[in-house]
Short mmCIF file of C-alpha atoms and ligand atoms in Angstrom, two decimals:
data_model
loop_
_atom_site.label_atom_id
_atom_site.label_comp_id
_atom_site.label_asym_id
_atom_site.label_seq_id
_atom_site.Cartn_x
_atom_site.Cartn_y
_atom_site.Cartn_z
CA MET D 7 -122.08 -15.17 -96.81
CA ASN D 8 -118.53 -16.28 -97.60
CA THR D 9 -117.13 -16.09 -94.07
CA PRO D 10 -115.09 -18.42 -91.86
CA ALA D 11 -117.17 -21.26 -90.45
CA ALA D 12 -119.24 -20.38 -87.39
CA ASP D 13 -117.09 -21.01 -84.31
CA GLN D 14 -119.10 -22.52 -81.48
CA SER D 15 -116.18 -21.98 -79.08
CA ASN D 16 -117.03 -18.29 -79.31
CA THR D 17 -120.33 -18.84 -77.53
CA GLN D 18 -120.56 -16.51 -74.55
CA LYS D 19 -117.58 -14.43 -75.66
CA THR D 20 -118.13 -10.70 -75.62
CA VAL D 21 -116.57 -8.43 -78.22
CA LEU D 22 -116.29 -4.65 -77.83
CA ILE D 23 -116.09 -2.84 -81.18
CA THR D 24 -115.45 0.91 -81.39
CA GLY D 25 -116.80 2.80 -84.40
CA ALA D 26 -119.45 0.15 -85.01
CA SER D 27 -122.12 2.38 -86.53
CA ARG D 28 -120.96 2.05 -90.12
CA GLY D 29 -118.15 1.03 -92.44
CA ILE D 30 -115.58 -1.49 -91.23
CA GLY D 31 -116.82 -1.54 -87.61
CA LYS D 32 -120.39 -2.36 -88.63
CA CYS D 33 -119.18 -5.31 -90.74
CA ILE D 34 -116.97 -6.51 -87.86
CA ALA D 35 -120.04 -6.47 -85.61
CA GLU D 36 -121.97 -8.57 -88.12
CA ILE D 37 -119.34 -11.29 -88.45
CA PHE D 38 -118.86 -11.68 -84.69
CA ALA D 39 -122.65 -11.76 -84.23
CA LYS D 40 -122.89 -14.50 -86.84
CA ASN D 41 -120.32 -16.44 -84.83
CA ASN D 42 -122.28 -16.35 -81.58
CA CYS D 43 -120.47 -13.52 -79.81
CA ASN D 44 -122.24 -11.00 -77.61
CA LEU D 45 -121.51 -7.44 -78.67
CA VAL D 46 -120.75 -4.12 -77.03
CA LEU D 47 -120.97 -1.52 -79.79
CA LEU D 48 -119.65 2.04 -79.56
CA CYS D 49 -120.05 5.09 -81.74
CA ARG D 50 -120.27 8.79 -81.01
CA ASN D 51 -123.05 10.35 -83.09
CA SER D 52 -125.02 7.57 -84.77
CA LEU D 53 -126.51 5.77 -81.77
CA ASN D 54 -129.99 5.31 -83.25
CA SER D 55 -128.89 3.59 -86.46
CA MET D 56 -126.32 1.50 -84.57
CA ARG D 57 -129.02 0.43 -82.07
CA GLU D 58 -131.31 -0.53 -84.92
CA ASN D 59 -128.59 -2.70 -86.46
CA GLY D 60 -127.77 -4.15 -83.03
CA ARG D 61 -131.43 -5.07 -82.52
CA LYS D 62 -131.48 -6.90 -85.87
CA LEU D 63 -128.28 -8.79 -85.05
CA SER D 64 -129.61 -9.72 -81.62
CA GLU D 65 -132.86 -11.08 -83.11
CA GLU D 66 -131.20 -12.91 -85.99
CA TYR D 67 -128.40 -14.56 -84.03
CA GLY D 68 -129.81 -14.72 -80.47
CA ILE D 69 -126.96 -12.73 -78.96
CA ASN D 70 -126.84 -9.88 -76.44
CA VAL D 71 -126.02 -6.49 -77.92
CA SER D 72 -125.30 -3.36 -75.84
CA CYS D 73 -124.96 -0.03 -77.63
CA TYR D 74 -123.31 3.10 -76.28
CA ALA D 75 -122.71 6.62 -77.57
CA VAL D 76 -119.22 7.34 -76.28
CA ASP D 77 -116.49 9.65 -77.52
CA VAL D 78 -113.51 7.28 -77.60
CA SER D 79 -111.10 10.22 -77.46
CA ASN D 80 -112.40 11.12 -73.99
CA SER D 81 -110.75 9.24 -71.14
CA GLU D 82 -113.57 10.00 -68.68
CA GLU D 83 -116.25 8.74 -71.06
CA ILE D 84 -114.33 5.47 -71.52
CA SER D 85 -113.96 5.10 -67.74
CA GLY D 86 -117.70 5.71 -67.36
CA LEU D 87 -118.49 3.13 -70.02
CA PHE D 88 -116.42 0.46 -68.30
CA GLN D 89 -117.99 1.31 -64.95
CA ASP D 90 -121.39 0.74 -66.55
CA LEU D 91 -120.25 -2.54 -68.13
CA SER D 92 -118.94 -3.66 -64.74
CA ASN D 93 -122.27 -2.72 -63.12
CA HIS D 94 -123.96 -4.99 -65.67
CA GLN D 95 -121.33 -7.72 -65.10
CA ILE D 96 -120.14 -7.54 -68.69
CA SER D 97 -116.44 -8.23 -69.23
CA ILE D 98 -114.72 -8.03 -72.59
CA ASP D 99 -112.97 -11.02 -74.16
CA ILE D 100 -112.09 -9.40 -77.50
CA LEU D 101 -111.44 -5.68 -78.03
CA ILE D 102 -111.51 -4.27 -81.56
CA ASN D 103 -110.19 -0.70 -81.68
CA ASN D 104 -111.67 0.45 -84.97
CA ALA D 105 -113.01 4.02 -84.49
CA GLY D 106 -110.97 6.55 -86.39
CA ILE D 107 -111.11 9.79 -88.32
CA SER D 108 -109.01 11.26 -91.10
CA HIS D 109 -107.79 14.77 -91.84
CA VAL D 110 -106.55 15.82 -95.27
CA GLY D 111 -104.55 19.04 -95.54
CA LEU D 112 -101.08 20.54 -95.41
CA LEU D 113 -99.35 20.21 -92.05
CA GLN D 114 -98.42 23.89 -92.09
CA ASP D 115 -102.11 24.80 -92.10
CA MET D 116 -103.10 22.46 -89.29
CA THR D 117 -104.25 23.92 -85.97
CA ASP D 118 -103.38 22.54 -82.56
CA ALA D 119 -107.03 21.56 -82.11
CA GLU D 120 -107.11 19.61 -85.40
CA TRP D 121 -103.88 17.81 -84.53
CA ASP D 122 -105.12 16.93 -81.03
CA ARG D 123 -108.44 15.67 -82.39
CA ILE D 124 -106.75 13.20 -84.74
CA ILE D 125 -104.24 11.92 -82.20
CA GLN D 126 -106.81 11.68 -79.42
CA THR D 127 -109.39 9.89 -81.57
CA ASN D 128 -107.05 7.50 -83.38
CA LEU D 129 -104.34 6.85 -80.78
CA ASN D 130 -105.33 7.96 -77.27
CA SER D 131 -108.58 6.00 -77.67
CA VAL D 132 -106.61 2.78 -78.17
CA PHE D 133 -104.80 3.45 -74.90
CA TYR D 134 -108.01 4.23 -72.97
CA THR D 135 -109.93 1.14 -74.11
CA SER D 136 -106.96 -1.24 -73.87
CA ARG D 137 -106.16 -0.06 -70.34
CA ALA D 138 -109.76 -0.57 -69.33
CA VAL D 139 -110.10 -4.15 -70.66
CA LEU D 140 -106.83 -5.39 -69.23
CA PRO D 141 -107.69 -6.10 -65.57
CA SER D 142 -110.34 -8.70 -66.49
CA MET D 143 -108.31 -10.12 -69.39
CA ILE D 144 -105.21 -10.51 -67.22
CA ALA D 145 -107.26 -12.13 -64.45
CA ALA D 146 -108.66 -14.58 -67.03
CA LYS D 147 -105.19 -15.04 -68.61
CA SER D 148 -106.98 -14.72 -71.93
CA GLY D 149 -107.97 -12.01 -74.35
CA ARG D 150 -107.52 -10.50 -77.78
CA ILE D 151 -106.92 -6.93 -78.84
CA ILE D 152 -107.08 -6.09 -82.55
CA ASN D 153 -106.37 -2.54 -83.71
CA ILE D 154 -107.50 -1.24 -87.09
CA SER D 155 -104.57 0.70 -88.46
CA SER D 156 -103.54 2.02 -91.86
CA VAL D 157 -100.77 1.51 -94.38
CA TRP D 158 -100.06 5.23 -93.87
CA GLY D 159 -98.87 4.37 -90.35
CA ASP D 160 -95.94 2.62 -91.97
CA THR D 161 -95.31 4.46 -95.26
CA GLY D 162 -96.71 7.93 -94.40
CA ALA D 163 -99.01 9.93 -96.65
CA SER D 164 -98.59 13.45 -97.96
CA MET D 165 -101.40 15.73 -96.72
CA GLU D 166 -102.19 13.19 -93.97
CA VAL D 167 -99.29 13.71 -91.58
CA ALA D 168 -101.33 13.67 -88.37
CA TYR D 169 -103.32 10.64 -89.50
CA SER D 170 -100.10 8.83 -90.50
CA ALA D 171 -98.50 9.72 -87.15
CA SER D 172 -101.55 8.48 -85.25
CA LYS D 173 -101.57 5.15 -87.07
CA GLY D 174 -97.78 4.81 -86.73
CA GLY D 175 -98.40 5.23 -83.02
CA VAL D 176 -101.06 2.51 -83.12
CA ASN D 177 -98.56 0.19 -84.83
CA ALA D 178 -95.86 0.78 -82.19
CA PHE D 179 -98.47 0.51 -79.42
CA THR D 180 -99.53 -2.86 -80.84
CA LYS D 181 -96.03 -4.29 -80.95
CA ALA D 182 -95.08 -3.03 -77.47
CA LEU D 183 -98.30 -4.07 -75.74
CA ALA D 184 -98.08 -7.53 -77.33
CA LYS D 185 -94.72 -8.04 -75.62
CA GLU D 186 -96.14 -6.85 -72.30
CA LEU D 187 -99.19 -9.12 -72.50
CA ALA D 188 -97.96 -12.35 -74.09
CA PRO D 189 -97.00 -13.76 -70.66
CA SER D 190 -100.63 -13.16 -69.63
CA GLY D 191 -102.04 -15.12 -72.57
CA ILE D 192 -103.36 -12.03 -74.36
CA SER D 193 -102.60 -11.36 -78.03
CA VAL D 194 -102.39 -7.88 -79.57
CA ASN D 195 -102.34 -7.41 -83.34
CA ALA D 196 -103.19 -4.72 -85.88
CA VAL D 197 -104.59 -4.77 -89.41
CA ALA D 198 -103.06 -2.01 -91.54
CA CYS D 199 -105.68 -1.37 -94.18
CA GLY D 200 -105.08 0.12 -97.60
CA PHE D 201 -107.97 1.75 -99.49
CA ILE D 202 -111.25 0.41 -98.14
CA ASP D 203 -114.52 1.53 -99.72
CA THR D 204 -116.30 3.31 -96.85
CA GLU D 205 -117.66 6.76 -96.04
CA MET D 206 -114.19 7.75 -94.86
CA ASN D 207 -113.22 8.01 -98.54
CA ALA D 208 -116.49 9.57 -99.72
CA HIS D 209 -114.74 12.92 -100.30
CA LEU D 210 -112.77 11.47 -103.23
CA SER D 211 -114.03 12.23 -106.75
CA LYS D 212 -114.43 9.47 -109.36
CA PRO D 213 -111.25 10.54 -111.23
CA GLU D 214 -109.31 10.52 -107.92
CA ARG D 215 -110.66 7.07 -107.11
CA ASP D 216 -109.78 5.75 -110.58
CA ILE D 217 -106.18 6.98 -110.26
CA LEU D 218 -105.90 5.26 -106.89
CA PHE D 219 -107.32 2.00 -108.18
CA GLU D 220 -104.74 1.97 -110.99
CA GLU D 221 -102.04 2.03 -108.29
CA ILE D 222 -103.53 -0.94 -106.43
CA PRO D 223 -102.37 -4.24 -107.98
CA ALA D 224 -105.72 -5.82 -107.05
CA GLY D 225 -107.31 -3.11 -109.23
CA ARG D 226 -110.00 -2.16 -106.73
CA PRO D 227 -110.55 -1.00 -103.17
CA GLY D 228 -111.01 -3.51 -100.40
CA THR D 229 -114.47 -3.88 -98.90
CA ALA D 230 -115.40 -3.44 -95.25
CA LYS D 231 -116.66 -7.02 -95.29
CA GLU D 232 -113.27 -8.31 -96.41
CA VAL D 233 -111.56 -6.46 -93.56
CA ALA D 234 -114.13 -7.82 -91.09
CA GLU D 235 -113.59 -11.40 -92.26
CA PHE D 236 -109.84 -10.97 -91.82
CA VAL D 237 -110.25 -9.48 -88.34
CA TYR D 238 -112.39 -12.46 -87.37
CA GLU D 239 -109.73 -14.87 -88.66
CA ILE D 240 -107.13 -13.16 -86.46
CA ALA D 241 -109.48 -13.34 -83.47
CA VAL D 242 -109.81 -17.12 -83.80
CA SER D 243 -106.20 -17.82 -84.76
CA SER D 244 -103.53 -19.15 -82.41
CA LYS D 245 -102.59 -16.77 -79.58
CA TYR D 246 -99.04 -17.34 -80.72
CA LEU D 247 -99.85 -14.79 -83.45
CA THR D 248 -99.14 -11.60 -81.55
CA GLY D 249 -97.36 -8.27 -81.99
CA GLN D 250 -98.07 -8.22 -85.73
CA VAL D 251 -99.14 -5.33 -87.91
CA ILE D 252 -100.59 -7.12 -90.91
CA THR D 253 -101.00 -5.17 -94.14
CA PHE D 254 -104.32 -5.66 -95.92
CA ASP D 255 -104.12 -3.57 -99.08
CA GLY D 256 -104.47 -5.60 -102.29
CA GLY D 257 -100.71 -5.41 -102.81
CA TRP D 258 -100.73 -1.58 -102.84
CA THR D 259 -97.73 -0.76 -100.58
P1 NDP A 322 -116.07 5.40 -91.17
O1 NDP A 322 -115.86 6.86 -91.27
O2 NDP A 322 -116.95 4.72 -92.15
O3 NDP A 322 -116.59 5.03 -89.68
C1 NDP A 322 -115.93 5.58 -88.56
C2 NDP A 322 -116.56 5.04 -87.31
O4 NDP A 322 -115.82 5.56 -86.18
C3 NDP A 322 -117.99 5.45 -87.12
O5 NDP A 322 -118.71 4.40 -86.50
C4 NDP A 322 -117.89 6.64 -86.16
O6 NDP A 322 -119.07 6.80 -85.38
C5 NDP A 322 -116.74 6.19 -85.29
N1 NDP A 322 -116.09 7.31 -84.61
C6 NDP A 322 -115.38 8.33 -85.16
N2 NDP A 322 -114.94 9.14 -84.20
C7 NDP A 322 -115.37 8.64 -83.03
C8 NDP A 322 -115.25 9.04 -81.67
N3 NDP A 322 -114.58 10.14 -81.31
N4 NDP A 322 -115.84 8.28 -80.72
C9 NDP A 322 -116.53 7.18 -81.05
N5 NDP A 322 -116.68 6.74 -82.32
C10 NDP A 322 -116.12 7.48 -83.28
O7 NDP A 322 -114.60 4.78 -91.17
P2 NDP A 322 -114.03 3.38 -91.70
O8 NDP A 322 -114.98 2.28 -91.40
O9 NDP A 322 -113.53 3.57 -93.06
O10 NDP A 322 -112.73 3.27 -90.77
C11 NDP A 322 -112.63 2.43 -89.64
C12 NDP A 322 -111.17 2.35 -89.23
O11 NDP A 322 -110.40 1.87 -90.33
C13 NDP A 322 -110.55 3.71 -88.85
O12 NDP A 322 -109.71 3.55 -87.75
C14 NDP A 322 -109.75 4.09 -90.07
O13 NDP A 322 -108.67 4.94 -89.77
C15 NDP A 322 -109.28 2.72 -90.53
N6 NDP A 322 -108.88 2.70 -91.92
C16 NDP A 322 -109.80 2.95 -92.92
C17 NDP A 322 -109.39 2.97 -94.24
C18 NDP A 322 -110.33 3.24 -95.37
O14 NDP A 322 -109.85 3.34 -96.52
N7 NDP A 322 -111.64 3.36 -95.14
C19 NDP A 322 -107.99 2.72 -94.61
C20 NDP A 322 -107.13 2.47 -93.48
C21 NDP A 322 -107.57 2.45 -92.20
P3 NDP A 322 -119.93 8.19 -85.37
O15 NDP A 322 -120.22 8.57 -86.78
O16 NDP A 322 -121.14 7.87 -84.58
O17 NDP A 322 -119.06 9.19 -84.72
#
């Protein structure tokens, strides 16, 4: 695999990844496993397949993997998760806020429930998990938070107003929290992805995909593995890199 060299200093570190059952989150889990990190993996519906992948990673790399079915948009479920982690004496060194959902449609047709679901899943979740990891990170004066955002959070997308607003919120959250936490030795960054070839885009037809690819200077979508490799590079970079929303889009925007 063409990934950054295995980092022995990551031994014993524990990484919590939301939305780790498939797509970008699954690839992020694989690269941190390969680099000797213990994993706490979250998804909502796909616990069995995520557990199966976690078992394989644990066997292959000799790491501890804990899997949870948690709705990241639910504050009480996140509190319960962290209570359970505390009971098992697991503290988080690196938090990757990756879980997210999209909604395509005209704003005028959107219901309150649809709006709330997008904002709660994509933005509130980042608040809930970040708040929960901070006490132990601040006590350790060390930690990393990496948020998976979108280019739409900066440029905005027609028919994806709620999604764009949620990711714009993630970008502002990232910059503000980085300022709050730099004195505590904790870095906070975001990766604003362009078009990444995952199930999130499975609704697009081949002609729609082809039109999009023509707009991307790189001529193709990014892969989940490429995003994961980049996230890992941020996680092992200098802590002086903080408060950044880094675009990862093949030159698209
Ligand atoms: P996928 O749809 O492939 O995977 C989404 C993951 O999030 C799944 O593991 C899913 O688990 C989990 N998830 C969704 N809702 C919840 C919830 N309420 N609670 C817990 N877990 C949840 O998406 P991608 O891998 O493509 O996207 C990952 C991130 O990257 C998202 O934040 C997305 O916005 C962002 N992104 C993706 C782009 C792309 O082109 N693919 C572009 C820009 C940003 P389960 O099925 O079990 O619910």
